[in-house]
Coordinates of C-alpha atoms and ligand atoms in Angstrom, one line a residue:
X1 CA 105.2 -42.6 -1.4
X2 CA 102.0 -41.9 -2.8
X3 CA 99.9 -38.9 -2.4
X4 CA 97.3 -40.2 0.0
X5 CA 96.5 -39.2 3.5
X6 CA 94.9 -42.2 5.8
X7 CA 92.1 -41.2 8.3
X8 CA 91.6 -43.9 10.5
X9 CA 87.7 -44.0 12.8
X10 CA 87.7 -46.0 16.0
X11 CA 84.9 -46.1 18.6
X12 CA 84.9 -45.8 22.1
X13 CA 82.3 -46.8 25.0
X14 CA 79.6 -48.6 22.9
X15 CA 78.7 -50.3 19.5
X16 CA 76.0 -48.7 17.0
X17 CA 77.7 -45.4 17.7
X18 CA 77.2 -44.4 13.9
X19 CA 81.0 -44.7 13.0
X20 CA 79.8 -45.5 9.4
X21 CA 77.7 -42.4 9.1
X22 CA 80.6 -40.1 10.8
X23 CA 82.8 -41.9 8.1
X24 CA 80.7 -41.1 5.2
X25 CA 79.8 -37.8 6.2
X26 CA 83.7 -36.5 6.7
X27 CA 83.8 -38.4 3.0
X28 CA 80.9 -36.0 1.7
X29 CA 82.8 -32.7 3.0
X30 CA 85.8 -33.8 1.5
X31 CA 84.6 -34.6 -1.4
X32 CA 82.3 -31.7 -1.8
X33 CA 85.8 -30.0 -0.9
X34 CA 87.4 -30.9 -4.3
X35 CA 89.2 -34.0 -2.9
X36 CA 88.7 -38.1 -4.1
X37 CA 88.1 -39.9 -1.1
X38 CA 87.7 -43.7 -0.7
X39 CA 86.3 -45.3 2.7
X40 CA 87.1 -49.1 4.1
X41 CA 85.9 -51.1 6.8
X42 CA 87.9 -53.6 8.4
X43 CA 85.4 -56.1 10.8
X44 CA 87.2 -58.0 13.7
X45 CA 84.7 -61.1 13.4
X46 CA 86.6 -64.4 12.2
X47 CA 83.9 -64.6 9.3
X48 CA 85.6 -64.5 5.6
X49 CA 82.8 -62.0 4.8
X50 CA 79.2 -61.1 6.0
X51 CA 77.7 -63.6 3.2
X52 CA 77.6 -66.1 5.7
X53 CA 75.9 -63.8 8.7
X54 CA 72.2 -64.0 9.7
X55 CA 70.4 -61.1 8.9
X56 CA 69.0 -60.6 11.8
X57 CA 72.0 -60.2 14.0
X58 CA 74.1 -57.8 11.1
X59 CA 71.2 -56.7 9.3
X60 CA 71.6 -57.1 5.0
X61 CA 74.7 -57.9 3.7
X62 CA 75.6 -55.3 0.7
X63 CA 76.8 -56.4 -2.8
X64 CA 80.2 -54.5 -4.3
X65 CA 80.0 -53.8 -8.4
X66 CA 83.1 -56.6 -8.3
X67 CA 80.6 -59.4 -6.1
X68 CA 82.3 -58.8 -3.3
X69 CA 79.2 -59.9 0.0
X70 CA 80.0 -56.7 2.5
X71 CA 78.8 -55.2 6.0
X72 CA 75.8 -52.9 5.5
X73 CA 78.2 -50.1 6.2
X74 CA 79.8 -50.0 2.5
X75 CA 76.1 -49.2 1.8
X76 CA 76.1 -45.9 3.7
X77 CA 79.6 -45.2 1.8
X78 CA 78.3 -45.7 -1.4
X79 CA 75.2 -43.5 -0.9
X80 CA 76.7 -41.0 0.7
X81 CA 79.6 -40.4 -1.4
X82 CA 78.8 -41.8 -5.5
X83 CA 82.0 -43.5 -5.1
X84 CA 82.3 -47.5 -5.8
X85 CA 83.3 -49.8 -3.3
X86 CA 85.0 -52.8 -3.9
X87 CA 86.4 -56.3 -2.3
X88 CA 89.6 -54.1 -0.9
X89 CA 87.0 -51.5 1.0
X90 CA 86.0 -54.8 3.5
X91 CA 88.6 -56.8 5.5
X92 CA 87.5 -59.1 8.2
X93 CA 89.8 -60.7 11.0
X94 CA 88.8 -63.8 9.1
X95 CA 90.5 -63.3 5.6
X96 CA 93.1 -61.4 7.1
X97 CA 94.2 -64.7 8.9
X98 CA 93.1 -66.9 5.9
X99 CA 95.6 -64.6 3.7
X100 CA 98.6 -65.3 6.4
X101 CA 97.8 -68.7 6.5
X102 CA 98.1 -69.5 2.9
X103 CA 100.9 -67.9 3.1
X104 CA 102.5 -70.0 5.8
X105 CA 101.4 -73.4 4.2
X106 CA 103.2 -71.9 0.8
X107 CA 106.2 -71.8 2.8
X108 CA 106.7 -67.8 2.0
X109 CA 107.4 -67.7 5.8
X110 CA 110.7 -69.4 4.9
X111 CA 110.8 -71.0 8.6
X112 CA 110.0 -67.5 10.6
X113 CA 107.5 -68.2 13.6
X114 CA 104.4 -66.2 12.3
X115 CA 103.3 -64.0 14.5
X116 CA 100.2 -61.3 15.3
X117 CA 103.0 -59.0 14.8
X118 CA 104.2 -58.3 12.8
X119 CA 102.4 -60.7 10.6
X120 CA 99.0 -60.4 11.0
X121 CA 99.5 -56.5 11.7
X122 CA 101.5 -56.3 8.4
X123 CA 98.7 -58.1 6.6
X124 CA 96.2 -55.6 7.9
X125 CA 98.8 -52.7 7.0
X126 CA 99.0 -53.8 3.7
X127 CA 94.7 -54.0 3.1
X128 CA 94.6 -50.4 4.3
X129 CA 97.5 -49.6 1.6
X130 CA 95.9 -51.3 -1.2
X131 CA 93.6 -48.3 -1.4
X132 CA 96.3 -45.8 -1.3
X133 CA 99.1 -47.5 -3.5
X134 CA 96.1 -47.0 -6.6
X135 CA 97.3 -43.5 -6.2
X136 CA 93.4 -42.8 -6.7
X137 CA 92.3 -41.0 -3.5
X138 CA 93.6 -38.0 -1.7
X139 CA 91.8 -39.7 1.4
X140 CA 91.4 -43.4 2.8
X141 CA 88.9 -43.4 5.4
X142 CA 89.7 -46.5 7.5
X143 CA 86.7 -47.3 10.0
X144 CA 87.6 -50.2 12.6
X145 CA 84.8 -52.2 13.4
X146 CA 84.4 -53.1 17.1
X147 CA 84.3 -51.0 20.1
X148 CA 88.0 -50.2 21.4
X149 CA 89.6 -52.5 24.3
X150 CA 87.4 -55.8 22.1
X151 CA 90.1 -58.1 22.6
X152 CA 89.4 -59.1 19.0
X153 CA 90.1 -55.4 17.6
X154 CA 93.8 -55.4 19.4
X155 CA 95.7 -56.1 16.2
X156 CA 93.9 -53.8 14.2
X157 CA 94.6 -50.6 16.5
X158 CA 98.5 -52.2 16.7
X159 CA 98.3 -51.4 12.7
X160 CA 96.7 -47.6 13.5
X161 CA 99.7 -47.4 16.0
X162 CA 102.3 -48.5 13.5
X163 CA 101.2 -46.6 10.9
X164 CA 101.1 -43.8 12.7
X165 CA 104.5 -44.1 13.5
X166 CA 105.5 -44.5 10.2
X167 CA 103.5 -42.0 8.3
X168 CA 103.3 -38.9 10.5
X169 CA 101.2 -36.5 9.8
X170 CA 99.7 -38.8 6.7
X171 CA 97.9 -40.2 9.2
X172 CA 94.7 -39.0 11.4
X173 CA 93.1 -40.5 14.2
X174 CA 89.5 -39.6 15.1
X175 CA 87.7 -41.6 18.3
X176 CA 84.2 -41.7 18.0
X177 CA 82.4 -41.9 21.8
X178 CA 79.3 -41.6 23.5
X179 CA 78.4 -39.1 26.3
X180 CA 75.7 -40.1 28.0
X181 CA 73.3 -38.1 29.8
X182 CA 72.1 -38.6 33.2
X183 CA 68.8 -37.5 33.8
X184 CA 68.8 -37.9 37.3
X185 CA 71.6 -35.9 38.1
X186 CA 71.3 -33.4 34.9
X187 CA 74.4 -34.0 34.0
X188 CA 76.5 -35.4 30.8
X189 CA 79.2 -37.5 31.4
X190 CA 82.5 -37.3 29.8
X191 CA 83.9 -40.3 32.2
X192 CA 83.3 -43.5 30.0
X193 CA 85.2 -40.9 27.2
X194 CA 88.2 -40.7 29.2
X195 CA 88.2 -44.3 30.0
X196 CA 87.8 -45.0 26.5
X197 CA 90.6 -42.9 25.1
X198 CA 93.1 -44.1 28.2
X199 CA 92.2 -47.5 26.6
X200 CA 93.3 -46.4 23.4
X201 CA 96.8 -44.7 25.2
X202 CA 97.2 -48.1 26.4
X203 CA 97.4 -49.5 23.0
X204 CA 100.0 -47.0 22.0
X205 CA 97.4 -44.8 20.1
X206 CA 96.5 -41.2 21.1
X207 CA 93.3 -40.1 19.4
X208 CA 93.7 -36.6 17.3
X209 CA 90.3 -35.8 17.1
X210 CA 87.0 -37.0 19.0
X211 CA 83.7 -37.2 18.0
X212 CA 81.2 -37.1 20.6
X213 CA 77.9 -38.9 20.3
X214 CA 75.1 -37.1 22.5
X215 CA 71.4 -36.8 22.6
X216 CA 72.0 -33.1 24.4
X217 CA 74.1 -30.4 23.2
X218 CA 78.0 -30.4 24.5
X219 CA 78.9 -27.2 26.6
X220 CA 81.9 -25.3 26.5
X221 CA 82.9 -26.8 30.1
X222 CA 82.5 -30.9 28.9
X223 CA 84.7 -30.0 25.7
X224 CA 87.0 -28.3 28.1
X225 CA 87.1 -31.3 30.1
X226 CA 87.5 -33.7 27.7
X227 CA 90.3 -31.5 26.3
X228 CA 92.0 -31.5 29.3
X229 CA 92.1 -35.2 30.2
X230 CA 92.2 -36.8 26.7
X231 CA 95.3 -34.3 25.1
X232 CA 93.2 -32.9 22.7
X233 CA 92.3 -29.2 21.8
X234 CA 89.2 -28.2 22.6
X235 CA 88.4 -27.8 18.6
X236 CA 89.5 -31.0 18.1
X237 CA 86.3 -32.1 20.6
X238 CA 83.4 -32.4 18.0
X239 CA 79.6 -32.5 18.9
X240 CA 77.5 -35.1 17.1
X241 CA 74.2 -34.6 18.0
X242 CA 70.9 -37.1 17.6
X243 CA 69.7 -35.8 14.3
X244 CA 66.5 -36.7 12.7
X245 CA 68.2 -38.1 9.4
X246 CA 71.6 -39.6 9.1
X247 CA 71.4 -37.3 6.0
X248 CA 71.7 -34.5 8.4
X249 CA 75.1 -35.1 9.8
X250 CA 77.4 -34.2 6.7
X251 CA 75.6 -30.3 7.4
X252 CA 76.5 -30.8 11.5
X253 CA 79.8 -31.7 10.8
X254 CA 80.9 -28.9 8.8
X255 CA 79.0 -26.9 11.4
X256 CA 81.4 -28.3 13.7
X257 CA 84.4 -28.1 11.7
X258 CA 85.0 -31.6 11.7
X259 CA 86.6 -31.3 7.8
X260 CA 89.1 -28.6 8.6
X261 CA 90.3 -30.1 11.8
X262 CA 91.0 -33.1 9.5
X263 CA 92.4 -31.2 7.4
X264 CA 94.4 -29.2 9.6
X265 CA 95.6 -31.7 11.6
X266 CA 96.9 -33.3 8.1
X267 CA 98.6 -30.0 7.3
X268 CA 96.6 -29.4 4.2
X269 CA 95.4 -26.3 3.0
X270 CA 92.0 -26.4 1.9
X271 CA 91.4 -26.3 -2.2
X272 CA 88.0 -24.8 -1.3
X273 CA 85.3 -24.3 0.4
X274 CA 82.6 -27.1 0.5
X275 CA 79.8 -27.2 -2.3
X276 CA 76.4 -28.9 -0.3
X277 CA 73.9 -27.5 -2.4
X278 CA 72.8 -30.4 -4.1
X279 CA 73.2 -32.1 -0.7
X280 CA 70.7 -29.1 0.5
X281 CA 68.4 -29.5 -1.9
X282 CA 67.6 -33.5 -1.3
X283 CA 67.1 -32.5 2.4
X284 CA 64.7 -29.6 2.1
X285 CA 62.8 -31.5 -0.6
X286 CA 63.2 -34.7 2.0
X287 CA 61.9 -32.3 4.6
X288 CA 59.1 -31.3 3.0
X289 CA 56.9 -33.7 1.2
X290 CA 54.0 -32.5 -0.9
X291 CA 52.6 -36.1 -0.7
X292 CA 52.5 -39.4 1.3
X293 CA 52.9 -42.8 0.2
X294 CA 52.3 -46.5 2.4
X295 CA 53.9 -49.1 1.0
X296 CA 54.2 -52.7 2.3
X297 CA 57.3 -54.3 2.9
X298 CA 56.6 -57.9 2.7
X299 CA 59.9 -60.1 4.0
X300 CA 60.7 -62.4 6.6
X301 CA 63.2 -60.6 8.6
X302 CA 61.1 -57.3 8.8
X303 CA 61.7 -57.0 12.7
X304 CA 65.0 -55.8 12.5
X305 CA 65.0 -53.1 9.9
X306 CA 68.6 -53.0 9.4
X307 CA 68.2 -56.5 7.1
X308 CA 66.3 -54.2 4.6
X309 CA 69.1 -51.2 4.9
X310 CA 69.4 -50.4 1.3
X311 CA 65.8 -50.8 0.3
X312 CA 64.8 -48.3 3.1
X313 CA 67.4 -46.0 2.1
X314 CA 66.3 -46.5 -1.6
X315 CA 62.6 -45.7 -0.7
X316 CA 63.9 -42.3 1.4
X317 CA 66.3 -40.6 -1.7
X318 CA 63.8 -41.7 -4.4
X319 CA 60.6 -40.1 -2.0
X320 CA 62.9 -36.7 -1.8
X321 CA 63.0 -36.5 -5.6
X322 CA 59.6 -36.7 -5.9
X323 CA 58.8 -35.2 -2.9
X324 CA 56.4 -37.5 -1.6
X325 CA 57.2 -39.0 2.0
X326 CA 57.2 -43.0 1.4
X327 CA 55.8 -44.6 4.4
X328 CA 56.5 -48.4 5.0
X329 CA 54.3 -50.6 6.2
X330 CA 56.7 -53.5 7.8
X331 CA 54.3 -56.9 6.9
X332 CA 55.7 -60.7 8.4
X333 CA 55.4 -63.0 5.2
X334 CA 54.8 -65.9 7.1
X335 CA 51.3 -63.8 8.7
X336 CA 49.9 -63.6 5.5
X337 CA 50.5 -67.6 5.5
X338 CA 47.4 -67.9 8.0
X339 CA 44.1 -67.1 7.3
X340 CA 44.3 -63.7 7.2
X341 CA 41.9 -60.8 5.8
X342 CA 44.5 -59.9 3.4
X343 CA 41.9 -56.8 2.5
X344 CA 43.1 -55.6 6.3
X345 CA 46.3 -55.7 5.4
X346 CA 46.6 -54.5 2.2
X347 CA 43.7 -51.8 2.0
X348 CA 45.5 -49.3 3.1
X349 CA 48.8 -49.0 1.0
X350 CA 49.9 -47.8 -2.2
X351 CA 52.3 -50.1 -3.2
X352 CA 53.8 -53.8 -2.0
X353 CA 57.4 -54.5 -2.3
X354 CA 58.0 -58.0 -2.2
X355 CA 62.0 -58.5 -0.9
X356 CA 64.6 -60.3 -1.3
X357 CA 65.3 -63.4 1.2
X358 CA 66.5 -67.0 1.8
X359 CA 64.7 -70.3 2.4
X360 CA 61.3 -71.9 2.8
X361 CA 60.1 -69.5 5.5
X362 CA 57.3 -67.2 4.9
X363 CA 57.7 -68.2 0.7
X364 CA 53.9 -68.8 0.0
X365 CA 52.9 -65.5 2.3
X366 CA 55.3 -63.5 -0.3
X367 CA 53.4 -65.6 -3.0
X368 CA 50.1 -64.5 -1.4
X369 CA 51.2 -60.9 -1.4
X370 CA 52.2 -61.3 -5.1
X371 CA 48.7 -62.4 -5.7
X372 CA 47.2 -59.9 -3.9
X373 CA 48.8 -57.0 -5.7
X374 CA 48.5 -58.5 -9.1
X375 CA 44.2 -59.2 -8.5
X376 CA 43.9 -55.8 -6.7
X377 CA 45.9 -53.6 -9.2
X378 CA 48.0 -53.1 -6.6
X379 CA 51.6 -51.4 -7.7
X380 CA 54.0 -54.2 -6.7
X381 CA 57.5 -54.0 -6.9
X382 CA 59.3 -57.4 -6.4
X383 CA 63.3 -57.9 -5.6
X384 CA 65.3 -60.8 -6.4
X385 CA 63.3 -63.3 -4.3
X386 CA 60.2 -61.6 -4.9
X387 CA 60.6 -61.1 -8.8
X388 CA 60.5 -65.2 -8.1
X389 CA 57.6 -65.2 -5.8
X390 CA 56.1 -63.3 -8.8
X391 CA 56.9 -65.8 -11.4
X392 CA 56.0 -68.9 -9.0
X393 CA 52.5 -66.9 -8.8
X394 CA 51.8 -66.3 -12.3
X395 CA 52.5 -69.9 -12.8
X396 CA 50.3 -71.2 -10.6
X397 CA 47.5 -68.6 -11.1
X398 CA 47.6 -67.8 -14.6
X399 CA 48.4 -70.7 -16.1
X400 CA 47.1 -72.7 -13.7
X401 CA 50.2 -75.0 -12.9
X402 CA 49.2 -75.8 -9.3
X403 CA 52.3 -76.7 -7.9
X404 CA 54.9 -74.4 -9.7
X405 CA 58.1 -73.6 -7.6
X406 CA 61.3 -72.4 -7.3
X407 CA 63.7 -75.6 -7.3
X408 CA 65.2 -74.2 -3.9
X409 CA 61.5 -74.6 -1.5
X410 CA 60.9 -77.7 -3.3
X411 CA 63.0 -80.4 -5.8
X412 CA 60.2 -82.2 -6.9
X413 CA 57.8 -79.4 -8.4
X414 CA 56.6 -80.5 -11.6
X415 CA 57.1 -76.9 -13.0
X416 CA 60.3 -75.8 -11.7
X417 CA 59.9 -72.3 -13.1
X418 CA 62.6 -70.9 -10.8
X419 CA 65.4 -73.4 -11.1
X420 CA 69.6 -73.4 -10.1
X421 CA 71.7 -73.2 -13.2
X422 CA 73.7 -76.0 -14.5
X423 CA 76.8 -74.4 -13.3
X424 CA 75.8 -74.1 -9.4
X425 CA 74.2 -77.7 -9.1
X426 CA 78.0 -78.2 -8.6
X427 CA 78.9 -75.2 -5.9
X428 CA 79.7 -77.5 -2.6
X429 CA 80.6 -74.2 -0.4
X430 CA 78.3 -71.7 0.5
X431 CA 80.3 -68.7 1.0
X432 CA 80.9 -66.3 -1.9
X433 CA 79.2 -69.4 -4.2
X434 CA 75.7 -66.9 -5.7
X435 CA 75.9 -65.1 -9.1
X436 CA 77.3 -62.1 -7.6
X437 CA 78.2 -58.7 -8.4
X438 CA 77.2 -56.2 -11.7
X439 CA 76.0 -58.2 -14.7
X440 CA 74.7 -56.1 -17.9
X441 CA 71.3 -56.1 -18.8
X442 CA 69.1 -55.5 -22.2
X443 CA 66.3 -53.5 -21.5
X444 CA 63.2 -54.3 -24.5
X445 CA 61.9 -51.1 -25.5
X446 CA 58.5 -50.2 -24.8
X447 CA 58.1 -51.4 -21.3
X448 CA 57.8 -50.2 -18.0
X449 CA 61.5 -51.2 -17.3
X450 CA 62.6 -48.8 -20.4
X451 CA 60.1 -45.7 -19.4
X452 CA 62.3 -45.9 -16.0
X453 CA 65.8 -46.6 -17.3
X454 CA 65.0 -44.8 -20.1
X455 CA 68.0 -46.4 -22.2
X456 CA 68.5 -50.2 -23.0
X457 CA 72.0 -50.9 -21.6
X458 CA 71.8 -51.4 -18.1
X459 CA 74.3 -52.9 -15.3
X460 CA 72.6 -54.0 -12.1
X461 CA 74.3 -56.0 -9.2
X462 CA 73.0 -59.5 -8.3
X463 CA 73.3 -61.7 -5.5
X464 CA 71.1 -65.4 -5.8
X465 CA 71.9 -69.0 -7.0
X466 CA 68.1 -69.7 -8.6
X467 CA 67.1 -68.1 -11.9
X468 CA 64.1 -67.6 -14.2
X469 CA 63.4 -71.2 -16.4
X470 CA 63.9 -69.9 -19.7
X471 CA 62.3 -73.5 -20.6
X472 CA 58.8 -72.2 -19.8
X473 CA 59.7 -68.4 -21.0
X474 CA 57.0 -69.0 -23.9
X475 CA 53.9 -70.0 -22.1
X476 CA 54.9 -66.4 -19.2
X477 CA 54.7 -64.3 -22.9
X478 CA 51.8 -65.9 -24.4
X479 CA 49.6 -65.2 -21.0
X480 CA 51.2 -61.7 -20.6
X481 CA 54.0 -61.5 -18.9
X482 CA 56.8 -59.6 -20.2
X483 CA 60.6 -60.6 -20.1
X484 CA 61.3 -56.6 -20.0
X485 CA 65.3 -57.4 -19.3
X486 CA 67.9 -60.0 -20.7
X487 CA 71.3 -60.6 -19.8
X488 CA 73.3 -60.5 -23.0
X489 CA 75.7 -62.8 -22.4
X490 CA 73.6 -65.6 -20.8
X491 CA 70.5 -64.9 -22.0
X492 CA 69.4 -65.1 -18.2
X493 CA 65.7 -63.4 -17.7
X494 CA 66.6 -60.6 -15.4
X495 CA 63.4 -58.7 -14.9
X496 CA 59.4 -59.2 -15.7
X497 CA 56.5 -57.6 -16.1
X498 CA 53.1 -57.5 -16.5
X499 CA 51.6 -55.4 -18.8
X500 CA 47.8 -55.1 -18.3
X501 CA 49.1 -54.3 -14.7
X502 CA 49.3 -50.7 -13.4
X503 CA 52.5 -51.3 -12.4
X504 CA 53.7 -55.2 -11.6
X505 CA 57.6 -55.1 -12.5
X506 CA 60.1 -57.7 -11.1
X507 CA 63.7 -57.8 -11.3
X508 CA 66.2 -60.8 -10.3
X509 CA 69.0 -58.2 -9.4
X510 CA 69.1 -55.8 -7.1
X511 CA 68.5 -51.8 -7.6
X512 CA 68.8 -50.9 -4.1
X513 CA 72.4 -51.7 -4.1
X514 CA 72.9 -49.0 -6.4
X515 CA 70.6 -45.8 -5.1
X516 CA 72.2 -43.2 -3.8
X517 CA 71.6 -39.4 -2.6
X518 CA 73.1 -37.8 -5.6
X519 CA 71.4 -40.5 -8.0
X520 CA 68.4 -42.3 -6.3
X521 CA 67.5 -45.3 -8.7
X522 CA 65.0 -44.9 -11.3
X523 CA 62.8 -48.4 -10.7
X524 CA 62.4 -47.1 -7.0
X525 CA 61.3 -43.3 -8.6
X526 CA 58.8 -45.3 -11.1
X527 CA 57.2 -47.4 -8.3
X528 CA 56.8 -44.8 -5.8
X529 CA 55.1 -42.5 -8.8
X530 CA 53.1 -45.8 -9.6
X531 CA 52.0 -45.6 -5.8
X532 CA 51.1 -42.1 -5.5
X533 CA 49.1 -42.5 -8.8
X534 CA 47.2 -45.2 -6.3
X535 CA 47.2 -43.1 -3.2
Ligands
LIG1 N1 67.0 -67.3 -2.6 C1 67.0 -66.8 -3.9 C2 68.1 -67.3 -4.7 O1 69.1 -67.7 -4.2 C3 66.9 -65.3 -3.9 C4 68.0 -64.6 -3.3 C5 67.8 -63.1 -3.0 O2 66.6 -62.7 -2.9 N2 68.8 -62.4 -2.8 O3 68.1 -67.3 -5.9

């Protein structure tokens, strides 16, 4: 038996209770306790992966070092805690079946009926293990997607109750629920809670710890309450309380113990006691900004801010470094694709970030944006998509090739300066299919790429089919534009630049991926200086 300890996180009562930010913030306690702690998601949707699900209804779907296309959550883990996720750290419903299946149709079954159990609930048992048989972590977090009594998240607590079982006290269980408030009779309820946790009794599992979500604070009497109708000790009921930065709730939950119940209820002495200041010192400096910053977010799915999750998050620990407050300005591509006073739009920022996206819509309002930025001096920072908006732009602007594009808005362009590689033109499916995951990069010395990496090797994560058209490289460097990075192995363009600009730098990968608290990315810290320069 290996050395690690699972913590499993189930929710109660509603969705978007934050089960990824009470996850990651038990991760940053234990980890600032001396221990390695990884954190999973499993998802009950039938999808293989997210890489197939609309942004708008799961907001971005985050890239893993090893490719892997992954629920927005991984993205918290990562930031939170510096520690890479991988393909192992997200299971959906989906593969866990396609895995069973496979196996069925190899005959490994050797005639048995295959069952939801124990089949599909040994499958799922042996995901969470992967983690813990690497012998790497003290901890597995295991968060379960899904509100409990979802018929589609049944097998899944059948694994927590089997494990359970069979691990003892290796094994946690903390419930994550809401108390609402009612205004009109003063009150907080604790009754959905108690429905929510007999829900879970019914499945076999009784909760060791619960978190409560609440916009008030939790008295004495509700913890006694919930105490005495869920079997839990009153320590073991823990307040989570609306804060005004998900940053904040590591510092609440060690106010509310949450670590050494974990801890405790695991039989584990503590090593030490935590070490937050680092942690400390990104919030006061978050807190309190010398400066301000505007800086447009031109995308297509900008009404749900969720599909820009990393980006935003990139912006916030970058701005606490520097202690300036970055202030986005959320701008519809397709808008700018009417006659708009692009002056009104853009007067007032500091910076445009062109982002990443999919598809024809709202493609020449990005290019517009591009345009704008690049006439007006205008620090522009564009990702993935918009490092190709930027190219199709200087194509058709600078070097006056009218109808330049990107291969993927239109096959017939006589200048396909973004076009699919040779190896893709063949890809059928669309799941999993992109150039995915951390490729190296050469950064040329002397640019505005190397002043903010400040070293030539570089490995940044990637997540597109279309590419830079090395074919008309020549004519982009004869008119000024840089190629400031270059994959070593393929020679692929990976970032641009312009450098007669303030700041104009484009990158085909993605930085925001790879931002995080302790290390907030240094293309995000160089355009946000490069805006306050402009504020
Ligand atoms: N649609 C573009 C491509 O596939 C860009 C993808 C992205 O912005 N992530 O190459």
């Amino acid at each position: 038996m290996t050395k690690t300890h699972y913590i499993f996180v189930t929710g109660g009562v509603t969705s978007s209770l934050g089960k990824g930010i009470i996850s990651s913030s038990l991760a940053v306690l234990l980890k600032a306790r001396g221990y390695t702690v990884t954190i999973q998601k499993l998802d009950p949707y039938i999808n293989i992966d997210p890489g197939t699900l609309n942004p708008y209804e799961h907001g971005e779907c985050y890239v893993t070092e090893d490719g892997a296309e992954t629920d927005l959550d991984l993205g918290h883990y990562e930031r939170f805690t510096n520690v890479f996720t991988s393909q192992s750290n997200n299971v959906t419903t989906g593969r866990i079946y396609q895995s069973v299946i496979n196996q069925e149709r190899r005959g490994d079954y050797l005639g048995d009926t295959v069952q939801v159990i124990p089949h599909i609930t040994d499958e799922i048992k042996r995901r969470i293990q992967i983690l813990g048989n690497t012998d790497e972590y003290d901890f597995v977090i295991t968060e379960i997607g899904g509100t409990v009594g979802d018929i589609e998240s049944l097998p899944f607590i059948e694994s927590i109750r089997q494990m359970k079982w069979e691990l003892g006290s290796k094994a946690v269980v903390i419930h994550l629920t809401y108390i609402p408030y009612l205004s009109a009779a003063g009150e907080l309820k604790t009754k959905p809670t108690q429905h929510s946790v007999k829900a879970m009794l019914q499945q076999g599992v009784q909760p060791d710890i619960i978190v409560c979500r609440t916009e008030h604070p939790i008295t004495e009497s509700i913890k006694g309450k919930i105490s005495l109708f869920c079997n839990i000790t009153k320590d073991c009921v823990v307040e989570s309380i609306d804060a005004p930065s998900i940053y904040e709730v590591p510092l609440n939950m060690l106010k509310e113990r949450l670590d050494v119940q974990v801890l405790k209820k695991l039989n584990i002495d503590p090593k030490r006691e935590p070490d937050l200041t680092q942690w400390e010192d990104f919030l006061y400096k978050l807190h309190n900004p010398l400066q301000e910053v505007t800086i447009a977010l031109v995308g297509k799915y900008v009404e749900l801010h969720d599909a820009y999750k990393s980006i935003c998050e990139s912006f916030i620990h970058a701005g606490a470094t520097l202690q300036c407050k970055v202030k986005i300005k959320w701008v519809q591509a397709e808008k700018l694709e009417q006659n708009v006073d692009m002056n009104a739009i853009f007067s007032d920022v500091n910076g445009i970030l062109v982002a990443p996206g999919f598809g024809q819509r709202g493609i020449e309002g990005k290019i517009k944006a591009v345009q704008y930025a690049r006439e007006h001096n205008v620090p522009f920072f564009g990702i993935c998509l918009g490092m190709q908006c930027a190219v199709i732009e200087f194509a058709r602007n600078v070097l006056g090739w009218q109808d330049a594009n990107t291969t993927e808005m239109d096959t017939d362009t006589p200048y396909p300066v973004i076009d699919m590689m040779e190896q893709q033109k063949k890809i059928k499916n669309m799941g999993g299919t992109m150039r995915l995951g951390a490729y190296p990069c050469v950064v040329k010395q002397g640019t505005k790429l190397f002043a903010a990496y400040q070293t030539e090797n570089i490995s940044e994560r990637h997540r597109h089919r279309y590419e830079f058209n090395s074919d008309y490289l020549q004519s982009f460097t004869d008119n000024g534009m840089v190629a400031s990075g270059i994959n070593p192995e393929s020679n692929l363009v990976e970032a641009v630049e312009i450098a007669s600009h303030p700041y104009f730098m484009g990158v085909q990968f993605h930085p925001e991926y790879k931002s995080r608290v302790e290390k907030p990315h240094p293309l995000f810290i160089s355009f946000i200086k490069a805006a306050a320069n402009n504020a």
